[in-house]
PDB file of C-alpha atoms in Angstrom:
ATOM      1  CA  UNK A 620     -16.677   9.405 -21.799  1.00  0.00           C
ATOM      2  CA  UNK A 621     -19.552   7.777 -22.677  1.00  0.00           C
ATOM      3  CA  UNK A 622     -19.600   4.400 -20.580  1.00  0.00           C
ATOM      4  CA  UNK A 623     -19.869   4.339 -16.423  1.00  0.00           C
ATOM      5  CA  UNK A 624     -21.394   1.183 -16.104  1.00  0.00           C
ATOM      6  CA  UNK A 625     -20.296  -2.100 -15.154  1.00  0.00           C
ATOM      7  CA  UNK A 626     -18.826  -2.890 -19.113  1.00  0.00           C
ATOM      8  CA  UNK A 627     -16.177  -0.410 -18.546  1.00  0.00           C
ATOM      9  CA  UNK A 628     -12.652  -1.281 -17.561  1.00  0.00           C
ATOM     10  CA  UNK A 629     -11.596  -0.661 -14.317  1.00  0.00           C
ATOM     11  CA  UNK A 630      -8.703   2.182 -14.086  1.00  0.00           C
ATOM     12  CA  UNK A 631      -5.999   2.032 -11.546  1.00  0.00           C
ATOM     13  CA  UNK A 632      -3.714   5.136 -10.638  1.00  0.00           C
ATOM     14  CA  UNK A 633      -0.611   3.433  -9.185  1.00  0.00           C
ATOM     15  CA  UNK A 634       2.686   4.907  -8.537  1.00  0.00           C
ATOM     16  CA  UNK A 635       5.503   4.869  -5.460  1.00  0.00           C
ATOM     17  CA  UNK A 636       4.995   7.577  -2.444  1.00  0.00           C
ATOM     18  CA  UNK A 637       4.860  11.405  -3.390  1.00  0.00           C
ATOM     19  CA  UNK A 638       4.487  10.974  -7.095  1.00  0.00           C
ATOM     20  CA  UNK A 639       1.748  13.217  -6.928  1.00  0.00           C
ATOM     21  CA  UNK A 640      -1.485  10.316  -7.759  1.00  0.00           C
ATOM     22  CA  UNK A 641      -3.698  11.954  -4.914  1.00  0.00           C
ATOM     23  CA  UNK A 642      -3.599  15.541  -6.512  1.00  0.00           C
ATOM     24  CA  UNK A 643      -3.938  13.925 -10.571  1.00  0.00           C
ATOM     25  CA  UNK A 644      -6.953  12.003  -9.060  1.00  0.00           C
ATOM     26  CA  UNK A 645      -8.290  15.159  -7.070  1.00  0.00           C
ATOM     27  CA  UNK A 646      -8.180  16.980 -10.518  1.00  0.00           C
ATOM     28  CA  UNK A 647      -9.059  14.216 -12.589  1.00  0.00           C
ATOM     29  CA  UNK A 648     -12.615  14.349  -9.996  1.00  0.00           C
ATOM     30  CA  UNK A 649     -12.968  18.414 -11.302  1.00  0.00           C
ATOM     31  CA  UNK A 650     -13.461  16.959 -15.202  1.00  0.00           C
ATOM     32  CA  UNK A 651     -15.153  13.341 -15.043  1.00  0.00           C
ATOM     33  CA  UNK A 652     -17.847  12.145 -12.447  1.00  0.00           C
ATOM     34  CA  UNK A 653     -15.319  10.305 -10.738  1.00  0.00           C
ATOM     35  CA  UNK A 654     -14.837   8.500  -7.189  1.00  0.00           C
ATOM     36  CA  UNK A 655     -11.794   7.411  -5.730  1.00  0.00           C
ATOM     37  CA  UNK A 656     -11.373   3.927  -4.195  1.00  0.00           C
ATOM     38  CA  UNK A 657      -7.830   3.848  -2.108  1.00  0.00           C
ATOM     39  CA  UNK A 658      -4.981   1.245  -2.947  1.00  0.00           C
ATOM     40  CA  UNK A 659      -3.375   2.157   0.437  1.00  0.00           C
ATOM     41  CA  UNK A 660      -2.507  -0.471   3.564  1.00  0.00           C
ATOM     42  CA  UNK A 661      -1.952   2.635   5.680  1.00  0.00           C
ATOM     43  CA  UNK A 662      -5.545   4.705   5.176  1.00  0.00           C
ATOM     44  CA  UNK A 663      -7.432   2.219   6.377  1.00  0.00           C
ATOM     45  CA  UNK A 664      -6.643   2.683  10.010  1.00  0.00           C
ATOM     46  CA  UNK A 665      -8.336   5.427  11.660  1.00  0.00           C
ATOM     47  CA  UNK A 666      -5.930   8.057  13.730  1.00  0.00           C
ATOM     48  CA  UNK A 667      -3.468   7.041  11.138  1.00  0.00           C
ATOM     49  CA  UNK A 668      -4.021  10.471   9.341  1.00  0.00           C
ATOM     50  CA  UNK A 669      -0.560  12.652   8.939  1.00  0.00           C
ATOM     51  CA  UNK A 670       1.754  10.386   8.354  1.00  0.00           C
ATOM     52  CA  UNK A 671      -0.486   8.474   5.524  1.00  0.00           C
ATOM     53  CA  UNK A 672      -0.631  11.840   3.902  1.00  0.00           C
ATOM     54  CA  UNK A 673      -4.799  11.273   4.576  1.00  0.00           C
ATOM     55  CA  UNK A 674      -6.647  13.201   2.476  1.00  0.00           C
ATOM     56  CA  UNK A 675      -8.311  15.851   4.786  1.00  0.00           C
ATOM     57  CA  UNK A 676     -11.521  16.856   5.319  1.00  0.00           C
ATOM     58  CA  UNK A 677     -11.873  19.349   2.705  1.00  0.00           C
ATOM     59  CA  UNK A 678     -10.727  16.817  -0.509  1.00  0.00           C
ATOM     60  CA  UNK A 679     -13.018  14.024   0.751  1.00  0.00           C
ATOM     61  CA  UNK A 680     -15.869  16.684   0.627  1.00  0.00           C
ATOM     62  CA  UNK A 681     -15.515  17.683  -2.392  1.00  0.00           C
ATOM     63  CA  UNK A 682     -14.807  14.034  -3.967  1.00  0.00           C
ATOM     64  CA  UNK A 683     -15.783  10.869  -2.533  1.00  0.00           C
ATOM     65  CA  UNK A 684     -13.546   8.372  -1.052  1.00  0.00           C
ATOM     66  CA  UNK A 685     -13.914   4.680  -0.231  1.00  0.00           C
ATOM     67  CA  UNK A 686     -11.933   2.442   1.678  1.00  0.00           C
ATOM     68  CA  UNK A 687     -10.463   5.310   4.261  1.00  0.00           C
ATOM     69  CA  UNK A 688     -10.601   5.334   8.233  1.00  0.00           C
ATOM     70  CA  UNK A 689     -12.500   1.715   7.761  1.00  0.00           C
ATOM     71  CA  UNK A 690     -10.261  -0.599  10.520  1.00  0.00           C
ATOM     72  CA  UNK A 691      -9.373   0.656  13.822  1.00  0.00           C
ATOM     73  CA  UNK A 692      -5.351   0.618  14.139  1.00  0.00           C
ATOM     74  CA  UNK A 693      -5.665  -2.920  16.465  1.00  0.00           C
ATOM     75  CA  UNK A 694      -6.984  -4.958  13.251  1.00  0.00           C
ATOM     76  CA  UNK A 695      -5.056  -6.618  11.095  1.00  0.00           C
ATOM     77  CA  UNK A 696      -6.073  -5.527   6.917  1.00  0.00           C
ATOM     78  CA  UNK A 697      -5.045  -8.088   4.552  1.00  0.00           C
ATOM     79  CA  UNK A 698      -5.044  -8.478   0.757  1.00  0.00           C
ATOM     80  CA  UNK A 699      -7.837 -10.290   0.986  1.00  0.00           C
ATOM     81  CA  UNK A 700     -10.030  -8.013   2.807  1.00  0.00           C
ATOM     82  CA  UNK A 701      -9.044  -4.962   0.410  1.00  0.00           C
ATOM     83  CA  UNK A 702     -10.518  -7.291  -2.251  1.00  0.00           C
ATOM     84  CA  UNK A 703     -13.580  -8.166  -0.950  1.00  0.00           C
ATOM     85  CA  UNK A 704     -13.778  -4.309   0.120  1.00  0.00           C
ATOM     86  CA  UNK A 705     -13.122  -3.272  -3.088  1.00  0.00           C
ATOM     87  CA  UNK A 706     -15.357  -5.138  -5.276  1.00  0.00           C
ATOM     88  CA  UNK A 707     -18.190  -3.729  -2.932  1.00  0.00           C
ATOM     89  CA  UNK A 708     -17.231  -0.060  -3.384  1.00  0.00           C
ATOM     90  CA  UNK A 709     -16.777  -0.591  -6.875  1.00  0.00           C
ATOM     91  CA  UNK A 710     -20.053  -1.698  -7.046  1.00  0.00           C
ATOM     92  CA  UNK A 711     -21.631   1.103  -5.280  1.00  0.00           C
ATOM     93  CA  UNK A 712     -20.020   3.661  -7.303  1.00  0.00           C
ATOM     94  CA  UNK A 713     -21.491   2.155 -10.581  1.00  0.00           C
ATOM     95  CA  UNK A 714     -24.746   1.815  -9.684  1.00  0.00           C
ATOM     96  CA  UNK A 715     -24.670   5.256  -9.103  1.00  0.00           C
ATOM     97  CA  UNK A 716     -23.444   5.794 -12.505  1.00  0.00           C
ATOM     98  CA  UNK A 717     -20.218   7.041 -11.779  1.00  0.00           C
ATOM     99  CA  UNK A 718     -16.831   5.768 -12.130  1.00  0.00           C
ATOM    100  CA  UNK A 719     -14.768   4.660  -9.937  1.00  0.00           C
ATOM    101  CA  UNK A 720     -11.065   5.053  -9.922  1.00  0.00           C
ATOM    102  CA  UNK A 721      -8.419   2.622  -8.255  1.00  0.00           C
ATOM    103  CA  UNK A 722      -5.522   5.249  -6.471  1.00  0.00           C
ATOM    104  CA  UNK A 723      -2.340   4.304  -4.434  1.00  0.00           C
ATOM    105  CA  UNK A 724       0.923   2.888  -3.882  1.00  0.00           C
ATOM    106  CA  UNK A 725       0.134  -0.904  -2.238  1.00  0.00           C
ATOM    107  CA  UNK A 726       1.023  -3.124  -5.498  1.00  0.00           C
ATOM    108  CA  UNK A 727       0.230  -6.155  -3.995  1.00  0.00           C
ATOM    109  CA  UNK A 728      -3.617  -4.621  -3.131  1.00  0.00           C
ATOM    110  CA  UNK A 729      -3.443  -3.596  -6.708  1.00  0.00           C
ATOM    111  CA  UNK A 730      -2.242  -7.246  -8.083  1.00  0.00           C
ATOM    112  CA  UNK A 731      -4.777  -9.291  -5.615  1.00  0.00           C
ATOM    113  CA  UNK A 732      -7.603  -7.195  -7.106  1.00  0.00           C
ATOM    114  CA  UNK A 733      -6.887  -7.194 -11.044  1.00  0.00           C
ATOM    115  CA  UNK A 734      -4.500 -10.880 -10.645  1.00  0.00           C
ATOM    116  CA  UNK A 735      -6.956 -12.537  -7.983  1.00  0.00           C
ATOM    117  CA  UNK A 736      -5.333 -14.252  -4.653  1.00  0.00           C
ATOM    118  CA  UNK A 737      -3.090 -17.161  -4.250  1.00  0.00           C
ATOM    119  CA  UNK A 738      -5.410 -19.873  -1.526  1.00  0.00           C
ATOM    120  CA  UNK A 739      -2.868 -18.917   0.778  1.00  0.00           C
ATOM    121  CA  UNK A 740      -3.537 -20.700   4.460  1.00  0.00           C
ATOM    122  CA  UNK A 741      -5.312 -18.289   7.289  1.00  0.00           C
ATOM    123  CA  UNK A 742      -3.210 -16.610  10.114  1.00  0.00           C
ATOM    124  CA  UNK A 743      -1.990 -18.807  12.909  1.00  0.00           C
ATOM    125  CA  UNK A 744      -2.476 -16.059  16.011  1.00  0.00           C
ATOM    126  CA  UNK A 745      -0.303 -18.358  18.823  1.00  0.00           C
ATOM    127  CA  UNK A 746       2.238 -19.157  15.798  1.00  0.00           C
ATOM    128  CA  UNK A 747       2.409 -15.342  14.988  1.00  0.00           C
ATOM    129  CA  UNK A 748       2.955 -14.338  18.714  1.00  0.00           C
ATOM    130  CA  UNK A 749       5.530 -16.768  19.167  1.00  0.00           C
ATOM    131  CA  UNK A 750       7.717 -15.879  15.654  1.00  0.00           C
ATOM    132  CA  UNK A 751       6.788 -12.203  17.554  1.00  0.00           C
ATOM    133  CA  UNK A 752       8.422 -12.752  20.598  1.00  0.00           C
ATOM    134  CA  UNK A 753      11.652 -14.220  18.981  1.00  0.00           C
ATOM    135  CA  UNK A 754      11.901 -11.339  17.062  1.00  0.00           C
ATOM    136  CA  UNK A 755      12.243  -9.261  19.822  1.00  0.00           C
ATOM    137  CA  UNK A 756      14.711 -11.854  21.820  1.00  0.00           C
ATOM    138  CA  UNK A 757      16.678 -12.410  18.407  1.00  0.00           C
ATOM    139  CA  UNK A 758      15.984  -9.700  15.891  1.00  0.00           C
ATOM    140  CA  UNK A 759      14.324 -10.139  12.726  1.00  0.00           C
ATOM    141  CA  UNK A 760      17.410 -10.595  11.145  1.00  0.00           C
ATOM    142  CA  UNK A 761      17.361 -13.779  12.313  1.00  0.00           C
ATOM    143  CA  UNK A 762      13.905 -14.888  11.809  1.00  0.00           C
ATOM    144  CA  UNK A 763      14.801 -14.101   8.087  1.00  0.00           C
ATOM    145  CA  UNK A 764      18.083 -15.847   8.364  1.00  0.00           C
ATOM    146  CA  UNK A 765      15.764 -19.020   9.359  1.00  0.00           C
ATOM    147  CA  UNK A 766      13.656 -18.034   6.036  1.00  0.00           C
ATOM    148  CA  UNK A 767      16.705 -18.067   3.741  1.00  0.00           C
ATOM    149  CA  UNK A 768      17.183 -21.906   4.933  1.00  0.00           C
ATOM    150  CA  UNK A 769      13.877 -22.978   4.114  1.00  0.00           C
ATOM    151  CA  UNK A 770      12.372 -20.912   1.695  1.00  0.00           C
ATOM    152  CA  UNK A 771      15.450 -19.116  -0.505  1.00  0.00           C
ATOM    153  CA  UNK A 772      13.446 -17.577  -3.328  1.00  0.00           C
ATOM    154  CA  UNK A 773      11.243 -15.891  -0.571  1.00  0.00           C
ATOM    155  CA  UNK A 774      14.261 -14.505   1.553  1.00  0.00           C
ATOM    156  CA  UNK A 775      15.462 -13.155  -1.588  1.00  0.00           C
ATOM    157  CA  UNK A 776      12.777 -11.120  -2.317  1.00  0.00           C
ATOM    158  CA  UNK A 777      11.701  -9.993   1.105  1.00  0.00           C
ATOM    159  CA  UNK A 778      14.561  -7.359   3.195  1.00  0.00           C
ATOM    160  CA  UNK A 779      15.758  -8.470   6.427  1.00  0.00           C
ATOM    161  CA  UNK A 780      13.741  -5.967   8.615  1.00  0.00           C
ATOM    162  CA  UNK A 781      10.622  -6.582   6.043  1.00  0.00           C
ATOM    163  CA  UNK A 782       8.695  -7.867   9.693  1.00  0.00           C
ATOM    164  CA  UNK A 783       5.496  -8.624   8.746  1.00  0.00           C
ATOM    165  CA  UNK A 784       6.517  -9.941   5.235  1.00  0.00           C
ATOM    166  CA  UNK A 785       9.166 -12.389   7.162  1.00  0.00           C
ATOM    167  CA  UNK A 786       6.686 -13.832   9.531  1.00  0.00           C
ATOM    168  CA  UNK A 787       4.112 -14.674   7.195  1.00  0.00           C
ATOM    169  CA  UNK A 788       6.499 -16.690   5.270  1.00  0.00           C
ATOM    170  CA  UNK A 789       7.499 -18.391   8.107  1.00  0.00           C
ATOM    171  CA  UNK A 790       4.056 -18.749   9.530  1.00  0.00           C
ATOM    172  CA  UNK A 791       3.053 -20.432   6.011  1.00  0.00           C
ATOM    173  CA  UNK A 792       5.543 -22.687   5.809  1.00  0.00           C
ATOM    174  CA  UNK A 793       5.817 -23.918  10.425  1.00  0.00           C
ATOM    175  CA  UNK A 794       1.835 -24.657   9.571  1.00  0.00           C
ATOM    176  CA  UNK A 795       1.915 -26.628   6.038  1.00  0.00           C
ATOM    177  CA  UNK A 796       5.047 -27.690   5.625  1.00  0.00           C
ATOM    178  CA  UNK A 797       5.288 -25.799   2.084  1.00  0.00           C
ATOM    179  CA  UNK A 798       7.116 -22.756   1.664  1.00  0.00           C
ATOM    180  CA  UNK A 799       5.257 -19.601   0.362  1.00  0.00           C
ATOM    181  CA  UNK A 800       7.403 -19.848  -2.983  1.00  0.00           C
ATOM    182  CA  UNK A 801       5.371 -23.319  -3.376  1.00  0.00           C
ATOM    183  CA  UNK A 802       1.835 -22.178  -2.734  1.00  0.00           C
ATOM    184  CA  UNK A 803       2.561 -18.734  -4.920  1.00  0.00           C
ATOM    185  CA  UNK A 804       4.016 -21.012  -7.966  1.00  0.00           C
ATOM    186  CA  UNK A 805       0.496 -22.078  -9.475  1.00  0.00           C
ATOM    187  CA  UNK A 806      -1.097 -18.815 -11.155  1.00  0.00           C
ATOM    188  CA  UNK A 807      -4.041 -17.550  -8.843  1.00  0.00           C
ATOM    189  CA  UNK A 808      -7.857 -18.200  -9.353  1.00  0.00           C
ATOM    190  CA  UNK A 809      -9.181 -15.239 -11.393  1.00  0.00           C
ATOM    191  CA  UNK A 810     -10.226 -11.924 -10.240  1.00  0.00           C
ATOM    192  CA  UNK A 811     -13.910 -11.508 -10.258  1.00  0.00           C
ATOM    193  CA  UNK A 812     -12.445  -7.391 -10.950  1.00  0.00           C
ATOM    194  CA  UNK A 813     -11.348  -8.415 -14.183  1.00  0.00           C
ATOM    195  CA  UNK A 814     -14.217  -9.403 -16.557  1.00  0.00           C
ATOM    196  CA  UNK A 815     -14.338  -5.838 -18.754  1.00  0.00           C
ATOM    197  CA  UNK A 816     -10.437  -5.328 -18.312  1.00  0.00           C
ATOM    198  CA  UNK A 817      -8.040  -3.607 -15.955  1.00  0.00           C
ATOM    199  CA  UNK A 818      -6.099  -0.641 -17.207  1.00  0.00           C
ATOM    200  CA  UNK A 819      -3.102   0.657 -15.166  1.00  0.00           C
ATOM    201  CA  UNK A 820      -1.500   4.133 -15.391  1.00  0.00           C
ATOM    202  CA  UNK A 821       1.440   3.706 -13.649  1.00  0.00           C
ATOM    203  CA  UNK A 822       2.793   7.207 -12.464  1.00  0.00           C
ATOM    204  CA  UNK A 823       6.785   6.359 -13.024  1.00  0.00           C
ATOM    205  CA  UNK A 824       8.998   9.974 -12.584  1.00  0.00           C
ATOM    206  CA  UNK A 825      11.976   9.491 -15.029  1.00  0.00           C
ATOM    207  CA  UNK A 826      14.392  11.904 -12.516  1.00  0.00           C
ATOM    208  CA  UNK A 827      14.546   9.767  -9.140  1.00  0.00           C
ATOM    209  CA  UNK A 828      16.120  13.054  -7.474  1.00  0.00           C
ATOM    210  CA  UNK A 829      13.421  14.601  -7.906  1.00  0.00           C
ATOM    211  CA  UNK A 830      11.149  11.956  -6.217  1.00  0.00           C
ATOM    212  CA  UNK A 831      13.635  11.973  -3.520  1.00  0.00           C
ATOM    213  CA  UNK A 832      13.312  15.830  -3.036  1.00  0.00           C
ATOM    214  CA  UNK A 833       9.388  15.452  -3.241  1.00  0.00           C
ATOM    215  CA  UNK A 834       9.838  12.315  -0.471  1.00  0.00           C
ATOM    216  CA  UNK A 835      12.028  14.900   1.849  1.00  0.00           C
ATOM    217  CA  UNK A 836       9.539  17.837   1.249  1.00  0.00           C
ATOM    218  CA  UNK A 837       6.485  15.809   2.389  1.00  0.00           C
ATOM    219  CA  UNK A 838       7.470  14.209   5.577  1.00  0.00           C
ATOM    220  CA  UNK A 839       9.116  17.627   6.729  1.00  0.00           C
ATOM    221  CA  UNK A 840       5.273  19.064   5.651  1.00  0.00           C
ATOM    222  CA  UNK A 841       4.471  16.171   7.863  1.00  0.00           C
ATOM    223  CA  UNK A 842       6.773  16.994  10.619  1.00  0.00           C
ATOM    224  CA  UNK A 843       5.077  20.657  10.764  1.00  0.00           C
ATOM    225  CA  UNK A 844       1.876  19.721  10.466  1.00  0.00           C
ATOM    226  CA  UNK A 845       2.573  18.033  13.630  1.00  0.00           C
ATOM    227  CA  UNK A 846       3.761  13.931  12.844  1.00  0.00           C
ATOM    228  CA  UNK A 847       5.453  13.008  16.031  1.00  0.00           C
ATOM    229  CA  UNK A 848       2.242  14.065  18.406  1.00  0.00           C
ATOM    230  CA  UNK A 849       0.238  12.272  16.139  1.00  0.00           C
ATOM    231  CA  UNK A 850       2.735   9.106  16.915  1.00  0.00           C
ATOM    232  CA  UNK A 851       2.625  10.221  20.478  1.00  0.00           C
ATOM    233  CA  UNK A 852      -0.787  10.082  20.713  1.00  0.00           C
ATOM    234  CA  UNK A 853      -1.324   6.723  18.906  1.00  0.00           C
ATOM    235  CA  UNK A 854       1.290   5.440  21.950  1.00  0.00           C
ATOM    236  CA  UNK A 855      -0.696   6.837  24.734  1.00  0.00           C
ATOM    237  CA  UNK A 856      -3.649   4.604  24.019  1.00  0.00           C
ATOM    238  CA  UNK A 857      -1.918   1.704  26.140  1.00  0.00           C
ATOM    239  CA  UNK A 858      -4.016  -0.485  22.969  1.00  0.00           C
ATOM    240  CA  UNK A 859      -1.271  -0.458  20.753  1.00  0.00           C
ATOM    241  CA  UNK A 860       1.697  -2.069  19.838  1.00  0.00           C
ATOM    242  CA  UNK A 861       5.278  -1.800  17.438  1.00  0.00           C
ATOM    243  CA  UNK A 862       3.911  -5.287  16.125  1.00  0.00           C
ATOM    244  CA  UNK A 863       1.095  -4.293  15.097  1.00  0.00           C
ATOM    245  CA  UNK A 864       0.543  -4.193  10.590  1.00  0.00           C
ATOM    246  CA  UNK A 865      -0.814  -0.476  11.253  1.00  0.00           C
ATOM    247  CA  UNK A 866       2.173   0.894  13.578  1.00  0.00           C
ATOM    248  CA  UNK A 867       4.830  -0.786  10.519  1.00  0.00           C
ATOM    249  CA  UNK A 868       3.681   1.542   8.311  1.00  0.00           C
ATOM    250  CA  UNK A 869       6.723   3.975   6.872  1.00  0.00           C
ATOM    251  CA  UNK A 870       7.215   6.746   9.325  1.00  0.00           C
ATOM    252  CA  UNK A 871       5.172   5.412  12.329  1.00  0.00           C
ATOM    253  CA  UNK A 872       7.611   2.808  12.889  1.00  0.00           C
ATOM    254  CA  UNK A 873      10.766   4.843  12.965  1.00  0.00           C
ATOM    255  CA  UNK A 874       8.873   7.578  14.996  1.00  0.00           C
ATOM    256  CA  UNK A 875       7.582   5.074  17.202  1.00  0.00           C
ATOM    257  CA  UNK A 876      11.415   3.260  17.717  1.00  0.00           C
ATOM    258  CA  UNK A 877      12.727   6.952  17.691  1.00  0.00           C
ATOM    259  CA  UNK A 878      10.541   7.894  20.642  1.00  0.00           C
ATOM    260  CA  UNK A 879      11.396   4.506  22.218  1.00  0.00           C
ATOM    261  CA  UNK A 880      15.140   5.440  22.490  1.00  0.00           C
ATOM    262  CA  UNK A 881      14.253   8.978  23.061  1.00  0.00           C
ATOM    263  CA  UNK A 882      16.520   9.982  19.438  1.00  0.00           C
ATOM    264  CA  UNK A 883      16.238  13.613  18.114  1.00  0.00           C
ATOM    265  CA  UNK A 884      14.566  14.756  15.524  1.00  0.00           C
ATOM    266  CA  UNK A 885      17.222  14.785  12.677  1.00  0.00           C
ATOM    267  CA  UNK A 886      17.615  10.937  13.501  1.00  0.00           C
ATOM    268  CA  UNK A 887      13.842  10.400  12.711  1.00  0.00           C
ATOM    269  CA  UNK A 888      13.738  12.547   9.898  1.00  0.00           C
ATOM    270  CA  UNK A 889      16.804  10.750   8.471  1.00  0.00           C
ATOM    271  CA  UNK A 890      15.334   6.904   9.170  1.00  0.00           C
ATOM    272  CA  UNK A 891      11.883   7.491   7.954  1.00  0.00           C
ATOM    273  CA  UNK A 892      12.858   9.380   4.549  1.00  0.00           C
ATOM    274  CA  UNK A 893      15.519   7.085   4.247  1.00  0.00           C
ATOM    275  CA  UNK A 894      12.308   4.941   4.546  1.00  0.00           C
ATOM    276  CA  UNK A 895      10.145   6.280   2.613  1.00  0.00           C
ATOM    277  CA  UNK A 896      12.731   6.522   0.219  1.00  0.00           C
ATOM    278  CA  UNK A 897      13.111   2.433   0.297  1.00  0.00           C
ATOM    279  CA  UNK A 898       9.585   2.219  -0.024  1.00  0.00           C
ATOM    280  CA  UNK A 899       9.368   4.104  -3.299  1.00  0.00           C
ATOM    281  CA  UNK A 900      11.985   1.667  -5.074  1.00  0.00           C
ATOM    282  CA  UNK A 901      10.351  -1.507  -4.161  1.00  0.00           C
ATOM    283  CA  UNK A 902       6.631   0.290  -5.126  1.00  0.00           C
ATOM    284  CA  UNK A 903       8.763   1.053  -9.306  1.00  0.00           C
ATOM    285  CA  UNK A 904      10.018  -2.709  -8.689  1.00  0.00           C
ATOM    286  CA  UNK A 905       6.665  -3.885  -8.911  1.00  0.00           C
ATOM    287  CA  UNK A 906       5.304  -1.239 -10.963  1.00  0.00           C
ATOM    288  CA  UNK A 907       7.810  -2.714 -14.040  1.00  0.00           C
ATOM    289  CA  UNK A 908       6.540  -6.153 -13.479  1.00  0.00           C
ATOM    290  CA  UNK A 909       3.177  -5.394 -14.335  1.00  0.00           C
ATOM    291  CA  UNK A 910       2.020  -6.414 -17.983  1.00  0.00           C
ATOM    292  CA  UNK A 911       0.329  -3.869 -20.082  1.00  0.00           C
ATOM    293  CA  UNK A 912       0.491  -0.654 -17.824  1.00  0.00           C
ATOM    294  CA  UNK A 913       0.459   2.541 -19.564  1.00  0.00           C
ATOM    295  CA  UNK A 914       3.412   4.446 -18.192  1.00  0.00           C
ATOM    296  CA  UNK A 915       3.046   8.088 -17.359  1.00  0.00           C
ATOM    297  CA  UNK A 916       6.195  10.563 -16.146  1.00  0.00           C
ATOM    298  CA  UNK A 917       4.065  11.908 -13.369  1.00  0.00           C
ATOM    299  CA  UNK A 918       6.582  15.757 -13.403  1.00  0.00           C
ATOM    300  CA  UNK A 919       6.401  15.574 -17.055  1.00  0.00           C
ATOM    301  CA  UNK A 920       4.464  18.753 -18.056  1.00  0.00           C
ATOM    302  CA  UNK A 921       1.975  16.763 -19.710  1.00  0.00           C
ATOM    303  CA  UNK A 922       1.622  14.603 -17.439  1.00  0.00           C
ATOM    304  CA  UNK A 923      -2.087  15.526 -16.162  1.00  0.00           C
ATOM    305  CA  UNK A 924      -3.663  15.747 -20.262  1.00  0.00           C
ATOM    306  CA  UNK A 925      -2.170  12.218 -20.674  1.00  0.00           C
ATOM    307  CA  UNK A 926      -3.901  10.611 -17.744  1.00  0.00           C
ATOM    308  CA  UNK A 927      -7.079  12.130 -19.017  1.00  0.00           C
ATOM    309  CA  UNK A 928      -7.075  10.991 -22.109  1.00  0.00           C
ATOM    310  CA  UNK A 929      -5.947   7.099 -20.925  1.00  0.00           C
ATOM    311  CA  UNK A 930      -9.391   7.686 -19.012  1.00  0.00           C
ATOM    312  CA  UNK A 931     -11.375   8.854 -21.778  1.00  0.00           C
ATOM    313  CA  UNK A 932      -9.910   5.978 -24.139  1.00  0.00           C
ATOM    314  CA  UNK A 933     -10.707   3.387 -21.315  1.00  0.00           C
ATOM    315  CA  UNK A 934     -14.558   4.591 -21.240  1.00  0.00           C
ATOM    316  CA  UNK A 935     -14.728   4.947 -24.650  1.00  0.00           C
ATOM    317  CA  UNK A 936     -13.365   1.410 -26.003  1.00  0.00           C
ATOM    318  CA  UNK A 937     -15.266  -1.908 -25.639  1.00  0.00           C
TER     319      UNK A 937
END
């Protein structure tokens, strides 16, 4: 592997939750001069540690990680801000002669960095607050039905329970009188990150049952590590609510709801695992829509060596 400068292609290691991305990345860093740039919309938040499978202190001491613990959970973090922060981190890593490796499962962020962002209108805090009030009174499925009447293409892509995306699509329509689908129809401006090319390594498990088993085992480990206590502590701060994007993260949303309802730990486990499976399904759908990806089964015996080969080839070929 001969090049670590700005001319080298940018390598992304993407995959669904529990597919082993972090483990592979940490092993790669033992062999190559890598620093990890996180592509995770939940790990950006301070205090969301156990439920995001955030790397622990020892792992972060062994390998430099970027874009973790950079905002408070009271803040809203966007794809546009991610692109800005990721470009700065990539430049910083390359300036030290090292290799940035983009690792994560937030496919919207990965696509925004690789392909550019559509110039969508900015947020309207008052409109968002009104939509949240309406959702509390009527439920997000009712707002999803409204979205279906004005933007059926967006509604077909968005789950009736996906509060954040329903809210954003309605916000765009109500502020501009144009649907989100119309805004997204035109190609976005090119991303500054794509100058030397993007290499997308897609971890795609061939055995869905094996992925589901790993999801369940990982959530059980989170429970054993004190996940419920972590959510209780976040609730006790007094400045967070289930309407915030941080608290809508998979696992945290279900834990908050179950604590509100006084539900059992088994109920929380069932709901969180089901939600995580749905997340993994959406992530795989995003992955399979990416052109030029290099698909590797992370559970195959030779998966790690195949990733090493792709990484080395990407930094040897102009």
